[in-house]
Amino acid sequence: AQKITQTQPGMFVQEKEAVTLDCTYDTSDPSYGLFWYKQPSSGEMIFLIYQGSYDQQNATEGRYSLNFQKARKSANLVISASQLGDSAMYFCAMREVLSTQGGSEKLVFGKGTKLTVNP
Amino acid sequence: DVKVTQSSRYLVKRTGEKVFLECVQDMDHENMFWYRQDPGLGLRLIYFSYDVKMKEKGDIPEGYSVSREKKERFSLILESASTNQTSMYLCATCPIGQDAYEQYFGPGTRLTVT
C-alpha cells in the first residue's frame, strides 16, 4: 500500500523567507504522481503543484516548487518569499490509479504540516 | 471553473440520527470521493465512485454508506450517527484520463454529533 509521511506537524517562517515542507513516500508502483494541497483556516483544499514520477524536471508554479528526489523517495515543497497568506495546513498526497475500476483513482494523504508565517 | 458544492458547511446532529451529506459537481466528472479529515490524521478516504450506481470502499468505510443515482451527485449516509463520527467531511471529484490528475474539493461539511 502506498504511504505518505510528513514529519513536521508545525513549521514557522519569517515573512519573505523561503521554507521547505518535507514529504516522503513509499510505493512499489513504477508510475505515480505526487501532489501538494493547501488548506487555509476556511477549510477548502487548494491544489498547488503536481509532480509525475517520470517528469524529468522538478515542478514549479509561481512561488511553489517541488524538490523531487526519486532515489530518496522525497517530494518536498519549497515556498519562496513567504507571505502572511501562506499560513495554512499543507498536505502532501500520492495518486493511486485503480486500473481495475475503469481508470478510477484515489489520493493517499499525509497527516499535514501547519505552516505559520510571522510578520 | 469546476464547482463542487456540499449541502451544508456546518451540521449538528444527535446520536442515532440518520445523516445525509450531499455533494454536487457541475463538471461531468466520472470520479467522486468522500474523505474524512481529523486533526493529526490528515484526510482518509471513506468511499468513492467511478460511475453512476458504482461505489467502492475506501480506507474507513465502517459506519457509512453512499449513493450515486446521478453522475453529478454523490451522497454520504450515516445510518446511525455516533459521536466518533464528529469530523470534517470533504467531497472531491476528478475526471478519468491520462492527463487528469487534480482532484477538486468542495468547501467541506463540519459535522458535530452530540
PDB file of C-alpha atoms in Angstrom:
ATOM      1  CA  ALA A   1       0.000   0.000   0.000  1.00  0.00           C
ATOM      2  CA  GLN A   2       1.109   3.498  -0.695  1.00  0.00           C
ATOM      3  CA  LYS A   3       2.124   5.697   2.186  1.00  0.00           C
ATOM      4  CA  ILE A   4       2.869   9.398   2.621  1.00  0.00           C
ATOM      5  CA  THR A   5       4.861  10.701   5.581  1.00  0.00           C
ATOM      6  CA  GLN A   6       5.010  14.320   6.672  1.00  0.00           C
ATOM      7  CA  THR A   7       7.264  14.518   9.713  1.00  0.00           C
ATOM      8  CA  GLN A   8       6.762  18.210  10.569  1.00  0.00           C
ATOM      9  CA  PRO A   9       3.492  18.810  12.443  1.00  0.00           C
ATOM     10  CA  GLY A  10       4.248  22.535  12.528  1.00  0.00           C
ATOM     11  CA  MET A  11       6.663  24.960  10.906  1.00  0.00           C
ATOM     12  CA  PHE A  12       7.380  28.653  11.430  1.00  0.00           C
ATOM     13  CA  VAL A  13       8.913  31.041   8.933  1.00  0.00           C
ATOM     14  CA  GLN A  14       9.518  34.773   8.774  1.00  0.00           C
ATOM     15  CA  GLU A  15       7.725  36.738   6.112  1.00  0.00           C
ATOM     16  CA  LYS A  16       9.740  36.985   2.854  1.00  0.00           C
ATOM     17  CA  GLU A  17      11.914  33.999   3.713  1.00  0.00           C
ATOM     18  CA  ALA A  18      11.824  30.607   1.985  1.00  0.00           C
ATOM     19  CA  VAL A  19      10.556  27.460   3.697  1.00  0.00           C
ATOM     20  CA  THR A  20      10.719  23.766   2.874  1.00  0.00           C
ATOM     21  CA  LEU A  21       7.965  21.354   3.880  1.00  0.00           C
ATOM     22  CA  ASP A  22       9.045  17.722   3.937  1.00  0.00           C
ATOM     23  CA  CYS A  23       7.270  14.782   2.336  1.00  0.00           C
ATOM     24  CA  THR A  24       8.473  11.217   1.859  1.00  0.00           C
ATOM     25  CA  TYR A  25       6.541   8.488   0.151  1.00  0.00           C
ATOM     26  CA  ASP A  26       6.513   4.758  -0.248  1.00  0.00           C
ATOM     27  CA  THR A  27       5.179   2.912  -3.271  1.00  0.00           C
ATOM     28  CA  SER A  28       6.031  -0.114  -5.368  1.00  0.00           C
ATOM     29  CA  ASP A  29       4.386   1.323  -8.482  1.00  0.00           C
ATOM     30  CA  PRO A  30       6.809   2.475 -11.178  1.00  0.00           C
ATOM     31  CA  SER A  31       4.383   5.196 -12.244  1.00  0.00           C
ATOM     32  CA  TYR A  32       2.929   7.580  -9.685  1.00  0.00           C
ATOM     33  CA  GLY A  33       2.028  11.194  -9.085  1.00  0.00           C
ATOM     34  CA  LEU A  34       2.634  13.455  -6.120  1.00  0.00           C
ATOM     35  CA  PHE A  35       0.561  16.481  -5.115  1.00  0.00           C
ATOM     36  CA  TRP A  36       0.641  19.308  -2.669  1.00  0.00           C
ATOM     37  CA  TYR A  37      -2.545  20.930  -1.392  1.00  0.00           C
ATOM     38  CA  LYS A  38      -3.005  23.976   0.830  1.00  0.00           C
ATOM     39  CA  GLN A  39      -5.848  24.222   3.330  1.00  0.00           C
ATOM     40  CA  PRO A  40      -6.418  27.664   4.874  1.00  0.00           C
ATOM     41  CA  SER A  41      -8.419  28.043   8.066  1.00  0.00           C
ATOM     42  CA  SER A  42     -11.569  28.422   5.948  1.00  0.00           C
ATOM     43  CA  GLY A  43     -11.311  24.715   5.138  1.00  0.00           C
ATOM     44  CA  GLU A  44     -11.182  24.470   1.363  1.00  0.00           C
ATOM     45  CA  MET A  45      -8.442  22.387  -0.233  1.00  0.00           C
ATOM     46  CA  ILE A  46      -6.430  24.291  -2.816  1.00  0.00           C
ATOM     47  CA  PHE A  47      -4.293  22.404  -5.323  1.00  0.00           C
ATOM     48  CA  LEU A  48      -0.770  23.837  -5.502  1.00  0.00           C
ATOM     49  CA  ILE A  49       1.531  21.655  -7.555  1.00  0.00           C
ATOM     50  CA  TYR A  50       1.928  18.220  -9.142  1.00  0.00           C
ATOM     51  CA  GLN A  51       4.949  16.039  -9.955  1.00  0.00           C
ATOM     52  CA  GLY A  52       4.777  12.906 -12.075  1.00  0.00           C
ATOM     53  CA  SER A  53       7.271  10.129 -11.416  1.00  0.00           C
ATOM     54  CA  TYR A  54       8.570  10.278 -14.976  1.00  0.00           C
ATOM     55  CA  ASP A  55       8.842  14.049 -15.151  1.00  0.00           C
ATOM     56  CA  GLN A  56      12.448  14.959 -15.840  1.00  0.00           C
ATOM     57  CA  GLN A  57      12.327  18.362 -14.223  1.00  0.00           C
ATOM     58  CA  ASN A  58      11.103  19.480 -10.827  1.00  0.00           C
ATOM     59  CA  ALA A  59       7.672  21.073 -10.996  1.00  0.00           C
ATOM     60  CA  THR A  60       7.316  24.797 -10.363  1.00  0.00           C
ATOM     61  CA  GLU A  61       4.234  27.017 -10.027  1.00  0.00           C
ATOM     62  CA  GLY A  62       4.972  30.618  -9.203  1.00  0.00           C
ATOM     63  CA  ARG A  63       6.433  30.753  -5.681  1.00  0.00           C
ATOM     64  CA  TYR A  64       5.962  26.998  -5.228  1.00  0.00           C
ATOM     65  CA  SER A  65       8.480  24.427  -6.355  1.00  0.00           C
ATOM     66  CA  LEU A  66       8.764  20.739  -5.711  1.00  0.00           C
ATOM     67  CA  ASN A  67      12.165  19.303  -4.796  1.00  0.00           C
ATOM     68  CA  PHE A  68      11.698  15.807  -6.189  1.00  0.00           C
ATOM     69  CA  GLN A  69      14.387  13.282  -5.247  1.00  0.00           C
ATOM     70  CA  LYS A  70      13.243   9.956  -6.638  1.00  0.00           C
ATOM     71  CA  ALA A  71      16.042   7.843  -5.172  1.00  0.00           C
ATOM     72  CA  ARG A  72      15.267   9.185  -1.701  1.00  0.00           C
ATOM     73  CA  LYS A  73      11.506   8.958  -2.304  1.00  0.00           C
ATOM     74  CA  SER A  74      11.048  12.530  -1.233  1.00  0.00           C
ATOM     75  CA  ALA A  75       8.910  15.321  -2.694  1.00  0.00           C
ATOM     76  CA  ASN A  76       9.485  18.409  -0.581  1.00  0.00           C
ATOM     77  CA  LEU A  77       7.545  21.611  -1.198  1.00  0.00           C
ATOM     78  CA  VAL A  78       9.560  24.824  -1.297  1.00  0.00           C
ATOM     79  CA  ILE A  79       7.743  28.119  -0.835  1.00  0.00           C
ATOM     80  CA  SER A  80       9.865  31.126  -1.714  1.00  0.00           C
ATOM     81  CA  ALA A  81       9.326  34.641  -0.360  1.00  0.00           C
ATOM     82  CA  SER A  82       6.716  33.592   2.214  1.00  0.00           C
ATOM     83  CA  GLN A  83       3.649  35.765   2.652  1.00  0.00           C
ATOM     84  CA  LEU A  84       1.274  36.071   5.602  1.00  0.00           C
ATOM     85  CA  GLY A  85      -1.411  34.468   3.437  1.00  0.00           C
ATOM     86  CA  ASP A  86       0.690  31.301   3.183  1.00  0.00           C
ATOM     87  CA  SER A  87      -0.207  30.437   6.785  1.00  0.00           C
ATOM     88  CA  ALA A  88      -2.233  27.233   6.411  1.00  0.00           C
ATOM     89  CA  MET A  89      -2.141  23.453   6.600  1.00  0.00           C
ATOM     90  CA  TYR A  90      -0.205  21.805   3.783  1.00  0.00           C
ATOM     91  CA  PHE A  91      -0.855  18.254   2.649  1.00  0.00           C
ATOM     92  CA  CYS A  92       1.283  16.014   0.501  1.00  0.00           C
ATOM     93  CA  ALA A  93      -0.631  13.319  -1.386  1.00  0.00           C
ATOM     94  CA  MET A  94       0.031  10.487  -3.812  1.00  0.00           C
ATOM     95  CA  ARG A  95      -2.176   9.375  -6.664  1.00  0.00           C
ATOM     96  CA  GLU A  96      -3.086   5.712  -6.844  1.00  0.00           C
ATOM     97  CA  VAL A  97      -4.646   4.598 -10.113  1.00  0.00           C
ATOM     98  CA  LEU A  98      -7.085   1.728  -9.804  1.00  0.00           C
ATOM     99  CA  SER A  99      -6.863   0.076 -13.205  1.00  0.00           C
ATOM    100  CA  THR A 100      -9.492  -2.468 -12.261  1.00  0.00           C
ATOM    101  CA  GLN A 101     -12.112   0.270 -11.940  1.00  0.00           C
ATOM    102  CA  GLY A 102     -12.012   1.815 -15.372  1.00  0.00           C
ATOM    103  CA  GLY A 103      -9.200   4.244 -14.686  1.00  0.00           C
ATOM    104  CA  SER A 104     -10.520   5.465 -11.388  1.00  0.00           C
ATOM    105  CA  GLU A 105      -8.042   6.779  -8.872  1.00  0.00           C
ATOM    106  CA  LYS A 106      -7.749   7.876  -5.301  1.00  0.00           C
ATOM    107  CA  LEU A 107      -5.397  10.081  -3.315  1.00  0.00           C
ATOM    108  CA  VAL A 108      -3.468   8.952  -0.260  1.00  0.00           C
ATOM    109  CA  PHE A 109      -2.710  11.899   2.039  1.00  0.00           C
ATOM    110  CA  GLY A 110      -0.078  12.618   4.644  1.00  0.00           C
ATOM    111  CA  LYS A 111      -1.074  13.999   8.035  1.00  0.00           C
ATOM    112  CA  GLY A 112      -0.194  17.546   7.105  1.00  0.00           C
ATOM    113  CA  THR A 113       2.114  20.351   8.234  1.00  0.00           C
ATOM    114  CA  LYS A 114       0.795  23.538   9.763  1.00  0.00           C
ATOM    115  CA  LEU A 115       2.782  26.495   8.448  1.00  0.00           C
ATOM    116  CA  THR A 116       2.769  29.799  10.298  1.00  0.00           C
ATOM    117  CA  VAL A 117       4.265  32.856   8.639  1.00  0.00           C
ATOM    118  CA  ASN A 118       5.374  35.514  11.120  1.00  0.00           C
ATOM    119  CA  PRO A 119       5.459  39.225  10.200  1.00  0.00           C
TER     120      PRO A 119
ATOM    121  CA  ASP B   1     -14.179  26.671 -13.331  1.00  0.00           C
ATOM    122  CA  VAL B   2     -15.034  23.406 -11.659  1.00  0.00           C
ATOM    123  CA  LYS B   3     -17.604  23.837  -8.952  1.00  0.00           C
ATOM    124  CA  VAL B   4     -18.102  21.312  -6.175  1.00  0.00           C
ATOM    125  CA  THR B   5     -20.763  22.145  -3.630  1.00  0.00           C
ATOM    126  CA  GLN B   6     -21.695  20.460  -0.378  1.00  0.00           C
ATOM    127  CA  SER B   7     -25.141  20.726   1.135  1.00  0.00           C
ATOM    128  CA  SER B   8     -24.077  22.233   4.458  1.00  0.00           C
ATOM    129  CA  ARG B   9     -20.986  23.946   5.884  1.00  0.00           C
ATOM    130  CA  TYR B  10     -21.940  23.133   9.477  1.00  0.00           C
ATOM    131  CA  LEU B  11     -24.258  20.423  10.771  1.00  0.00           C
ATOM    132  CA  VAL B  12     -25.213  19.348  14.288  1.00  0.00           C
ATOM    133  CA  LYS B  13     -26.966  16.005  14.768  1.00  0.00           C
ATOM    134  CA  ARG B  14     -27.897  13.786  17.667  1.00  0.00           C
ATOM    135  CA  THR B  15     -26.551  10.297  18.294  1.00  0.00           C
ATOM    136  CA  GLY B  16     -28.614   7.713  16.424  1.00  0.00           C
ATOM    137  CA  GLU B  17     -29.937  10.086  13.765  1.00  0.00           C
ATOM    138  CA  LYS B  18     -29.662   9.275  10.078  1.00  0.00           C
ATOM    139  CA  VAL B  19     -27.483  11.891   8.388  1.00  0.00           C
ATOM    140  CA  PHE B  20     -27.207  12.723   4.701  1.00  0.00           C
ATOM    141  CA  LEU B  21     -24.309  14.720   3.313  1.00  0.00           C
ATOM    142  CA  GLU B  22     -24.684  15.704  -0.309  1.00  0.00           C
ATOM    143  CA  CYS B  23     -22.090  16.650  -2.875  1.00  0.00           C
ATOM    144  CA  VAL B  24     -22.864  18.088  -6.295  1.00  0.00           C
ATOM    145  CA  GLN B  25     -20.415  18.832  -9.110  1.00  0.00           C
ATOM    146  CA  ASP B  26     -21.020  20.633 -12.371  1.00  0.00           C
ATOM    147  CA  MET B  27     -18.119  19.379 -14.500  1.00  0.00           C
ATOM    148  CA  ASP B  28     -19.334  15.965 -15.624  1.00  0.00           C
ATOM    149  CA  HIS B  29     -16.529  14.196 -13.756  1.00  0.00           C
ATOM    150  CA  GLU B  30     -16.682  10.424 -13.501  1.00  0.00           C
ATOM    151  CA  ASN B  31     -14.889  10.072 -10.168  1.00  0.00           C
ATOM    152  CA  MET B  32     -16.292  11.325  -6.896  1.00  0.00           C
ATOM    153  CA  PHE B  33     -14.877  10.837  -3.403  1.00  0.00           C
ATOM    154  CA  TRP B  34     -15.766  11.296   0.241  1.00  0.00           C
ATOM    155  CA  TYR B  35     -12.942  11.975   2.693  1.00  0.00           C
ATOM    156  CA  ARG B  36     -12.951  12.493   6.405  1.00  0.00           C
ATOM    157  CA  GLN B  37     -10.447  14.893   7.990  1.00  0.00           C
ATOM    158  CA  ASP B  38      -9.414  14.752  11.639  1.00  0.00           C
ATOM    159  CA  PRO B  39      -6.617  16.692  13.366  1.00  0.00           C
ATOM    160  CA  GLY B  40      -3.318  14.823  13.218  1.00  0.00           C
ATOM    161  CA  LEU B  41      -4.705  12.182  10.872  1.00  0.00           C
ATOM    162  CA  GLY B  42      -4.888  14.026   7.559  1.00  0.00           C
ATOM    163  CA  LEU B  43      -7.572  13.059   5.060  1.00  0.00           C
ATOM    164  CA  ARG B  44      -8.821   9.498   4.939  1.00  0.00           C
ATOM    165  CA  LEU B  45     -10.902   8.059   2.134  1.00  0.00           C
ATOM    166  CA  ILE B  46     -14.324   6.742   3.140  1.00  0.00           C
ATOM    167  CA  TYR B  47     -15.903   5.773  -0.192  1.00  0.00           C
ATOM    168  CA  PHE B  48     -15.529   6.635  -3.837  1.00  0.00           C
ATOM    169  CA  SER B  49     -17.472   6.165  -7.038  1.00  0.00           C
ATOM    170  CA  TYR B  50     -16.248   5.990 -10.639  1.00  0.00           C
ATOM    171  CA  ASP B  51     -19.656   5.843 -12.305  1.00  0.00           C
ATOM    172  CA  VAL B  52     -23.364   6.123 -11.631  1.00  0.00           C
ATOM    173  CA  LYS B  53     -24.527   3.410  -9.237  1.00  0.00           C
ATOM    174  CA  MET B  54     -20.920   2.205  -8.789  1.00  0.00           C
ATOM    175  CA  LYS B  55     -19.229   2.531  -5.416  1.00  0.00           C
ATOM    176  CA  GLU B  56     -16.054   1.262  -3.813  1.00  0.00           C
ATOM    177  CA  LYS B  57     -14.970   1.188  -0.201  1.00  0.00           C
ATOM    178  CA  GLY B  58     -12.090   3.376   0.796  1.00  0.00           C
ATOM    179  CA  ASP B  59      -9.899   3.011   3.847  1.00  0.00           C
ATOM    180  CA  ILE B  60     -12.504   3.701   6.575  1.00  0.00           C
ATOM    181  CA  PRO B  61     -15.988   2.716   5.282  1.00  0.00           C
ATOM    182  CA  GLU B  62     -17.362   1.361   8.558  1.00  0.00           C
ATOM    183  CA  GLY B  63     -20.459   3.209   9.715  1.00  0.00           C
ATOM    184  CA  TYR B  64     -21.002   4.884   6.339  1.00  0.00           C
ATOM    185  CA  SER B  65     -22.777   4.166   3.081  1.00  0.00           C
ATOM    186  CA  VAL B  66     -23.036   6.106  -0.176  1.00  0.00           C
ATOM    187  CA  SER B  67     -25.398   6.638  -3.057  1.00  0.00           C
ATOM    188  CA  ARG B  68     -24.776   7.809  -6.597  1.00  0.00           C
ATOM    189  CA  GLU B  69     -28.008   7.837  -8.599  1.00  0.00           C
ATOM    190  CA  LYS B  70     -26.921  10.658 -10.922  1.00  0.00           C
ATOM    191  CA  LYS B  71     -23.475  11.452 -12.268  1.00  0.00           C
ATOM    192  CA  GLU B  72     -23.315  14.875 -10.664  1.00  0.00           C
ATOM    193  CA  ARG B  73     -24.440  13.885  -7.183  1.00  0.00           C
ATOM    194  CA  PHE B  74     -22.712  11.735  -4.568  1.00  0.00           C
ATOM    195  CA  SER B  75     -24.278  11.311  -1.145  1.00  0.00           C
ATOM    196  CA  LEU B  76     -22.664  10.116   2.068  1.00  0.00           C
ATOM    197  CA  ILE B  77     -25.020   8.496   4.554  1.00  0.00           C
ATOM    198  CA  LEU B  78     -24.508   7.925   8.249  1.00  0.00           C
ATOM    199  CA  GLU B  79     -27.194   5.336   9.061  1.00  0.00           C
ATOM    200  CA  SER B  80     -26.991   5.912  12.813  1.00  0.00           C
ATOM    201  CA  ALA B  81     -24.705   8.793  13.728  1.00  0.00           C
ATOM    202  CA  SER B  82     -22.274   8.317  16.588  1.00  0.00           C
ATOM    203  CA  THR B  83     -20.086  10.799  18.439  1.00  0.00           C
ATOM    204  CA  ASN B  84     -16.935   9.342  16.867  1.00  0.00           C
ATOM    205  CA  GLN B  85     -18.230  10.478  13.504  1.00  0.00           C
ATOM    206  CA  THR B  86     -17.833  14.108  14.537  1.00  0.00           C
ATOM    207  CA  SER B  87     -15.437  15.368  11.901  1.00  0.00           C
ATOM    208  CA  MET B  88     -14.878  17.482   8.790  1.00  0.00           C
ATOM    209  CA  TYR B  89     -16.164  15.771   5.643  1.00  0.00           C
ATOM    210  CA  LEU B  90     -14.758  16.714   2.257  1.00  0.00           C
ATOM    211  CA  CYS B  91     -16.086  15.750  -1.140  1.00  0.00           C
ATOM    212  CA  ALA B  92     -13.825  15.700  -4.193  1.00  0.00           C
ATOM    213  CA  THR B  93     -14.143  14.976  -7.906  1.00  0.00           C
ATOM    214  CA  CYS B  94     -11.886  14.356 -10.858  1.00  0.00           C
ATOM    215  CA  PRO B  95     -12.273  13.097 -14.424  1.00  0.00           C
ATOM    216  CA  ILE B  96     -10.853   9.838 -15.710  1.00  0.00           C
ATOM    217  CA  GLY B  97      -7.937  10.058 -18.091  1.00  0.00           C
ATOM    218  CA  GLN B  98      -4.185  10.144 -18.509  1.00  0.00           C
ATOM    219  CA  ASP B  99      -3.906  13.885 -18.088  1.00  0.00           C
ATOM    220  CA  ALA B 100      -6.460  14.229 -15.371  1.00  0.00           C
ATOM    221  CA  TYR B 101      -4.692  14.277 -12.078  1.00  0.00           C
ATOM    222  CA  GLU B 102      -6.026  17.077  -9.935  1.00  0.00           C
ATOM    223  CA  GLN B 103      -8.866  16.404  -7.525  1.00  0.00           C
ATOM    224  CA  TYR B 104     -11.263  19.287  -6.990  1.00  0.00           C
ATOM    225  CA  PHE B 105     -12.620  19.677  -3.492  1.00  0.00           C
ATOM    226  CA  GLY B 106     -15.820  21.066  -2.075  1.00  0.00           C
ATOM    227  CA  PRO B 107     -15.811  23.525   0.845  1.00  0.00           C
ATOM    228  CA  GLY B 108     -16.323  20.795   3.446  1.00  0.00           C
ATOM    229  CA  THR B 109     -19.031  19.993   5.999  1.00  0.00           C
ATOM    230  CA  ARG B 110     -18.143  20.184   9.661  1.00  0.00           C
ATOM    231  CA  LEU B 111     -20.382  17.632  11.367  1.00  0.00           C
ATOM    232  CA  THR B 112     -20.886  17.529  15.116  1.00  0.00           C
ATOM    233  CA  VAL B 113     -22.721  14.565  16.639  1.00  0.00           C
ATOM    234  CA  THR B 114     -23.900  15.139  20.214  1.00  0.00           C
TER     235      THR B 114
END
